[in-house]
PDB file of C-alpha atoms in Angstrom:
ATOM      1  CA  UNK O   1       0.271  -0.026   0.099  1.00 50.00           C
ATOM      2  CA  UNK O   2       1.273   3.780  -0.979  1.00 52.00           C
ATOM      3  CA  UNK O   3       0.543   6.408   1.131  1.00 54.00           C
ATOM      4  CA  UNK O   4       0.750   9.435  -1.074  1.00 56.00           C
ATOM      5  CA  UNK O   5      -2.534   7.446  -2.367  1.00 57.00           C
ATOM      6  CA  UNK O   6      -4.158   6.474   1.331  1.00 54.00           C
ATOM      7  CA  UNK O   7      -3.683  10.319   1.866  1.00 54.00           C
ATOM      8  CA  UNK O   8      -5.529  11.574  -0.859  1.00 56.00           C
ATOM      9  CA  UNK O   9      -7.950   8.892  -0.195  1.00 56.00           C
ATOM     10  CA  UNK O  10      -8.156  10.419   3.802  1.00 52.00           C
ATOM     11  CA  UNK O  11      -8.470  13.758   3.650  1.00 55.00           C
ATOM     12  CA  UNK O  12     -11.584  13.562   0.630  1.00 53.00           C
ATOM     13  CA  UNK O  13     -13.366  11.624   3.457  1.00 61.00           C
ATOM     14  CA  UNK O  14     -11.971  14.018   6.057  1.00 68.00           C
ATOM     15  CA  UNK O  15      -9.565  11.317   8.352  1.00 76.00           C
ATOM     16  CA  UNK O  16      -7.132  11.943   9.544  1.00 78.00           C
ATOM     17  CA  UNK O  17      -3.823   8.631   8.853  1.00 78.00           C
ATOM     18  CA  UNK O  18      -1.783   6.916  11.346  1.00 80.00           C
ATOM     19  CA  UNK O  19       1.773   3.909  11.360  1.00 82.00           C
ATOM     20  CA  UNK O  20       0.484   1.734  13.742  1.00 81.00           C
ATOM     21  CA  UNK O  21       2.709  -1.135  15.107  1.00 84.00           C
ATOM     22  CA  UNK O  22       0.746  -4.012  15.073  1.00 81.00           C
ATOM     23  CA  UNK O  23       2.731  -8.123  16.157  1.00 84.00           C
ATOM     24  CA  UNK O  24       5.920  -7.351  14.384  1.00 83.00           C
ATOM     25  CA  UNK O  25       4.899  -5.142  10.484  1.00 82.00           C
ATOM     26  CA  UNK O  26       3.369  -1.614  10.080  1.00 84.00           C
ATOM     27  CA  UNK O  27      -0.718  -0.713   9.404  1.00 83.00           C
ATOM     28  CA  UNK O  28      -1.773   2.597   8.125  1.00 82.00           C
ATOM     29  CA  UNK O  29      -5.308   4.221   9.907  1.00 81.00           C
ATOM     30  CA  UNK O  30      -7.368   6.290   9.089  1.00 80.00           C
ATOM     31  CA  UNK O  31      -9.346   8.004  12.015  1.00 80.00           C
ATOM     32  CA  UNK O  32     -12.349   9.937  12.050  1.00 78.00           C
ATOM     33  CA  UNK O  33     -12.628  11.886  14.356  1.00 71.00           C
ATOM     34  CA  UNK O  34     -16.875  12.811  14.501  1.00 70.00           C
ATOM     35  CA  UNK O  35     -19.410  11.312  17.069  1.00 60.00           C
ATOM     36  CA  UNK O  36     -17.919   8.006  17.225  1.00 69.00           C
ATOM     37  CA  UNK O  37     -14.462   8.210  16.234  1.00 66.00           C
ATOM     38  CA  UNK O  38     -13.660   5.677  15.039  1.00 70.00           C
ATOM     39  CA  UNK O  39     -10.454   3.351  13.119  1.00 73.00           C
ATOM     40  CA  UNK O  40      -9.958   1.968   9.585  1.00 72.00           C
ATOM     41  CA  UNK O  41      -8.015  -0.308   8.459  1.00 69.00           C
ATOM     42  CA  UNK O  42      -6.280   0.780   5.822  1.00 76.00           C
ATOM     43  CA  UNK O  43      -3.850  -2.021   5.009  1.00 76.00           C
ATOM     44  CA  UNK O  44      -0.415  -3.401   5.422  1.00 76.00           C
ATOM     45  CA  UNK O  45       2.277  -1.191   4.255  1.00 75.00           C
ATOM     46  CA  UNK O  46       4.828  -2.663   3.147  1.00 67.00           C
ATOM     47  CA  UNK O  47       9.170  -1.497   3.097  1.00 65.00           C
ATOM     48  CA  UNK O  48      11.506  -4.274   3.923  1.00 67.00           C
ATOM     49  CA  UNK O  49       9.969  -7.499   2.763  1.00 69.00           C
ATOM     50  CA  UNK O  50       7.787 -10.276   4.956  1.00 69.00           C
ATOM     51  CA  UNK O  51      10.794 -11.646   6.985  1.00 72.00           C
ATOM     52  CA  UNK O  52      11.319  -8.770   8.847  1.00 75.00           C
ATOM     53  CA  UNK O  53      10.213  -8.333  11.468  1.00 82.00           C
ATOM     54  CA  UNK O  54       9.579  -4.819  13.847  1.00 85.00           C
ATOM     55  CA  UNK O  55       9.973  -4.480  16.952  1.00 83.00           C
ATOM     56  CA  UNK O  56      10.465  -0.209  18.139  1.00 84.00           C
ATOM     57  CA  UNK O  57       9.507   2.190  15.904  1.00 86.00           C
ATOM     58  CA  UNK O  58      10.267   6.357  16.324  1.00 86.00           C
ATOM     59  CA  UNK O  59       9.285   9.705  14.078  1.00 85.00           C
ATOM     60  CA  UNK O  60      11.165  12.657  12.948  1.00 87.00           C
ATOM     61  CA  UNK O  61      10.008  15.212  10.638  1.00 86.00           C
ATOM     62  CA  UNK O  62       8.094  11.940   8.205  1.00 86.00           C
ATOM     63  CA  UNK O  63      10.592   9.687   8.085  1.00 90.00           C
ATOM     64  CA  UNK O  64      10.358   5.960  10.273  1.00 89.00           C
ATOM     65  CA  UNK O  65      12.864   4.547  12.171  1.00 90.00           C
ATOM     66  CA  UNK O  66      11.877   1.771  12.566  1.00 88.00           C
ATOM     67  CA  UNK O  67      14.345  -1.122  14.391  1.00 84.00           C
ATOM     68  CA  UNK O  68      13.957  -4.397  14.265  1.00 81.00           C
ATOM     69  CA  UNK O  69      13.406  -7.660  15.856  1.00 74.00           C
ATOM     70  CA  UNK O  70      17.066  -9.062  16.131  1.00 67.00           C
ATOM     71  CA  UNK O  71      18.984  -5.638  16.295  1.00 63.00           C
ATOM     72  CA  UNK O  72      21.259  -6.237  14.048  1.00 64.00           C
ATOM     73  CA  UNK O  73      20.618  -2.700  13.117  1.00 74.00           C
ATOM     74  CA  UNK O  74      18.497   0.141  12.473  1.00 87.00           C
ATOM     75  CA  UNK O  75      16.075   1.287   8.543  1.00 89.00           C
ATOM     76  CA  UNK O  76      15.647   4.789   8.029  1.00 92.00           C
ATOM     77  CA  UNK O  77      11.993   4.700   6.033  1.00 88.00           C
ATOM     78  CA  UNK O  78      10.479   6.971   4.161  1.00 88.00           C
ATOM     79  CA  UNK O  79       7.272   6.354   3.713  1.00 83.00           C
ATOM     80  CA  UNK O  80       5.340   8.875   0.804  1.00 82.00           C
ATOM     81  CA  UNK O  81       9.003   8.887  -1.134  1.00 85.00           C
ATOM     82  CA  UNK O  82       8.864   4.710  -0.537  1.00 82.00           C
ATOM     83  CA  UNK O  83      13.014   5.099   0.233  1.00 87.00           C
ATOM     84  CA  UNK O  84      14.494   2.607   2.861  1.00 87.00           C
ATOM     85  CA  UNK O  85      18.551   3.322   4.720  1.00 91.00           C
ATOM     86  CA  UNK O  86      19.656  -0.053   5.813  1.00 89.00           C
ATOM     87  CA  UNK O  87      21.868   1.649   8.810  1.00 90.00           C
ATOM     88  CA  UNK O  88      24.504  -0.625   9.837  1.00 83.00           C
ATOM     89  CA  UNK O  89      25.182  -0.697  13.805  1.00 77.00           C
ATOM     90  CA  UNK O  90      29.026   0.454  14.539  1.00 74.00           C
ATOM     91  CA  UNK O  91      31.470  -1.348  14.735  1.00 60.00           C
ATOM     92  CA  UNK O  92      31.861  -0.159  18.146  1.00 57.00           C
ATOM     93  CA  UNK O  93      28.969  -2.693  18.788  1.00 55.00           C
ATOM     94  CA  UNK O  94      29.012  -5.329  17.561  1.00 48.00           C
ATOM     95  CA  UNK O  95      30.191  -6.517  20.076  1.00 47.00           C
ATOM     96  CA  UNK O  96      28.253  -5.458  22.519  1.00 46.00           C
ATOM     97  CA  UNK O  97      25.127  -7.561  21.751  1.00 50.00           C
ATOM     98  CA  UNK O  98      24.577 -10.060  23.471  1.00 55.00           C
ATOM     99  CA  UNK O  99      22.143  -8.538  27.162  1.00 60.00           C
ATOM    100  CA  UNK O 100      22.616  -5.119  26.006  1.00 64.00           C
ATOM    101  CA  UNK O 101      20.001  -2.302  25.475  1.00 69.00           C
ATOM    102  CA  UNK O 102      19.965   0.343  22.763  1.00 75.00           C
ATOM    103  CA  UNK O 103      17.718   3.276  22.317  1.00 78.00           C
ATOM    104  CA  UNK O 104      17.555   5.052  19.656  1.00 84.00           C
ATOM    105  CA  UNK O 105      16.205   7.923  18.332  1.00 85.00           C
ATOM    106  CA  UNK O 106      15.473  10.506  15.644  1.00 88.00           C
ATOM    107  CA  UNK O 107      16.268  14.288  14.291  1.00 87.00           C
ATOM    108  CA  UNK O 108      18.020  16.205  12.964  1.00 87.00           C
ATOM    109  CA  UNK O 109      19.998  19.734  12.619  1.00 86.00           C
ATOM    110  CA  UNK O 110      18.482  23.019  10.569  1.00 83.00           C
ATOM    111  CA  UNK O 111      22.145  23.174   7.644  1.00 79.00           C
ATOM    112  CA  UNK O 112      24.373  26.932   7.564  1.00 79.00           C
ATOM    113  CA  UNK O 113      21.391  27.671   5.250  1.00 73.00           C
ATOM    114  CA  UNK O 114      18.223  25.806   6.829  1.00 67.00           C
ATOM    115  CA  UNK O 115      16.812  25.092   3.615  1.00 75.00           C
ATOM    116  CA  UNK O 116      17.709  22.325   4.471  1.00 83.00           C
ATOM    117  CA  UNK O 117      18.558  19.856   7.400  1.00 85.00           C
ATOM    118  CA  UNK O 118      20.436  16.521   8.480  1.00 88.00           C
ATOM    119  CA  UNK O 119      18.733  13.713   9.462  1.00 91.00           C
ATOM    120  CA  UNK O 120      21.079  12.437  11.988  1.00 91.00           C
ATOM    121  CA  UNK O 121      20.152   9.036  14.515  1.00 91.00           C
ATOM    122  CA  UNK O 122      21.242   9.227  18.149  1.00 86.00           C
ATOM    123  CA  UNK O 123      22.993   5.626  19.906  1.00 85.00           C
ATOM    124  CA  UNK O 124      22.497   4.909  23.705  1.00 78.00           C
ATOM    125  CA  UNK O 125      23.292   1.677  25.280  1.00 73.00           C
ATOM    126  CA  UNK O 126      23.850  -0.340  28.691  1.00 69.00           C
ATOM    127  CA  UNK O 127      26.926  -1.989  29.417  1.00 64.00           C
ATOM    128  CA  UNK O 128      24.981  -4.790  31.210  1.00 61.00           C
ATOM    129  CA  UNK O 129      27.798  -5.677  32.889  1.00 54.00           C
ATOM    130  CA  UNK O 130      28.550  -2.474  34.206  1.00 58.00           C
ATOM    131  CA  UNK O 131      25.260  -1.303  34.529  1.00 56.00           C
ATOM    132  CA  UNK O 132      25.810   2.057  33.061  1.00 57.00           C
ATOM    133  CA  UNK O 133      24.919   3.781  30.007  1.00 60.00           C
ATOM    134  CA  UNK O 134      28.729   3.131  28.836  1.00 68.00           C
ATOM    135  CA  UNK O 135      27.885   5.177  25.285  1.00 76.00           C
ATOM    136  CA  UNK O 136      27.023   7.322  23.491  1.00 81.00           C
ATOM    137  CA  UNK O 137      26.666   7.995  19.031  1.00 88.00           C
ATOM    138  CA  UNK O 138      25.471   9.484  16.400  1.00 91.00           C
ATOM    139  CA  UNK O 139      24.549   8.661  13.243  1.00 93.00           C
ATOM    140  CA  UNK O 140      24.925  10.729  10.375  1.00 94.00           C
ATOM    141  CA  UNK O 141      22.262  10.405   7.189  1.00 93.00           C
ATOM    142  CA  UNK O 142      24.395  12.635   4.777  1.00 92.00           C
ATOM    143  CA  UNK O 143      27.535  11.435   5.211  1.00 93.00           C
ATOM    144  CA  UNK O 144      26.673   6.836   6.618  1.00 93.00           C
ATOM    145  CA  UNK O 145      29.194   7.543   9.402  1.00 93.00           C
ATOM    146  CA  UNK O 146      28.640   6.852  12.938  1.00 92.00           C
ATOM    147  CA  UNK O 147      30.174   8.438  14.665  1.00 91.00           C
ATOM    148  CA  UNK O 148      31.294   8.057  19.469  1.00 87.00           C
ATOM    149  CA  UNK O 149      30.671  11.059  21.565  1.00 83.00           C
ATOM    150  CA  UNK O 150      32.716  11.549  24.206  1.00 82.00           C
ATOM    151  CA  UNK O 151      30.380  12.099  27.220  1.00 74.00           C
ATOM    152  CA  UNK O 152      31.974  10.491  30.460  1.00 70.00           C
ATOM    153  CA  UNK O 153      29.571   7.021  31.153  1.00 64.00           C
ATOM    154  CA  UNK O 154      26.288   8.174  33.910  1.00 60.00           C
ATOM    155  CA  UNK O 155      25.588   5.574  36.730  1.00 54.00           C
ATOM    156  CA  UNK O 156      21.875   5.747  36.426  1.00 53.00           C
ATOM    157  CA  UNK O 157      20.885   2.451  33.431  1.00 51.00           C
ATOM    158  CA  UNK O 158      18.100   1.870  30.804  1.00 51.00           C
ATOM    159  CA  UNK O 159      15.467  -0.262  31.518  1.00 50.00           C
ATOM    160  CA  UNK O 160      13.771  -2.103  28.541  1.00 48.00           C
ATOM    161  CA  UNK O 161      10.680  -0.265  29.639  1.00 49.00           C
ATOM    162  CA  UNK O 162      13.006   3.184  28.905  1.00 46.00           C
ATOM    163  CA  UNK O 163      13.561   2.548  26.293  1.00 47.00           C
ATOM    164  CA  UNK O 164       9.938   3.666  24.450  1.00 54.00           C
ATOM    165  CA  UNK O 165      10.254   7.228  25.895  1.00 58.00           C
ATOM    166  CA  UNK O 166      11.157   9.182  23.365  1.00 62.00           C
ATOM    167  CA  UNK O 167       9.535  11.698  21.578  1.00 63.00           C
ATOM    168  CA  UNK O 168      10.890  13.684  18.966  1.00 63.00           C
ATOM    169  CA  UNK O 169       9.461  17.223  18.498  1.00 66.00           C
ATOM    170  CA  UNK O 170      11.244  19.551  16.273  1.00 65.00           C
ATOM    171  CA  UNK O 171      14.615  17.932  15.160  1.00 63.00           C
ATOM    172  CA  UNK O 172      15.265  17.490  19.173  1.00 69.00           C
ATOM    173  CA  UNK O 173      14.853  14.431  21.455  1.00 66.00           C
ATOM    174  CA  UNK O 174      13.034  13.779  24.949  1.00 65.00           C
ATOM    175  CA  UNK O 175      13.112  11.017  26.420  1.00 62.00           C
ATOM    176  CA  UNK O 176      11.457   9.859  29.732  1.00 58.00           C
ATOM    177  CA  UNK O 177      14.163   8.093  32.004  1.00 55.00           C
TER     178      UNK O 177
END
């Protein structure tokens, strides 16, 4: 299903669109806010193939950051343009996937000319054995490179529930810890 076609239909029918994660797949839904609110299924969104399972989704500026169920990589998806980009883990974090907790966020930085934005992925992770946040990394979608931030480790610890408590607003990521 293509989101552009569904958006045109939703506009005609005075509906709002939303994307919902269910059973490790993304679905497009329409919401009618009349006297009796109604959610209508529009169809399954396909971007990665049937065998790929998504565990979490973050949104910023029309882009979706999909964290795959196996934690091996993340995918940035523009559902409107039907474009996807697989993001391989950084060299440093590849060896840390067993039993560690990861938090991702998607945001952007305005470029100097203010007409373009540079989208970035923030990744935090805990090494379970150390019980602290041990690394911060940023992936720049323009350059395709991971950069480790020089931030001292914190003694607080992310648990699984906290990794789902972030939201992006105007390119800034806010987390509830």
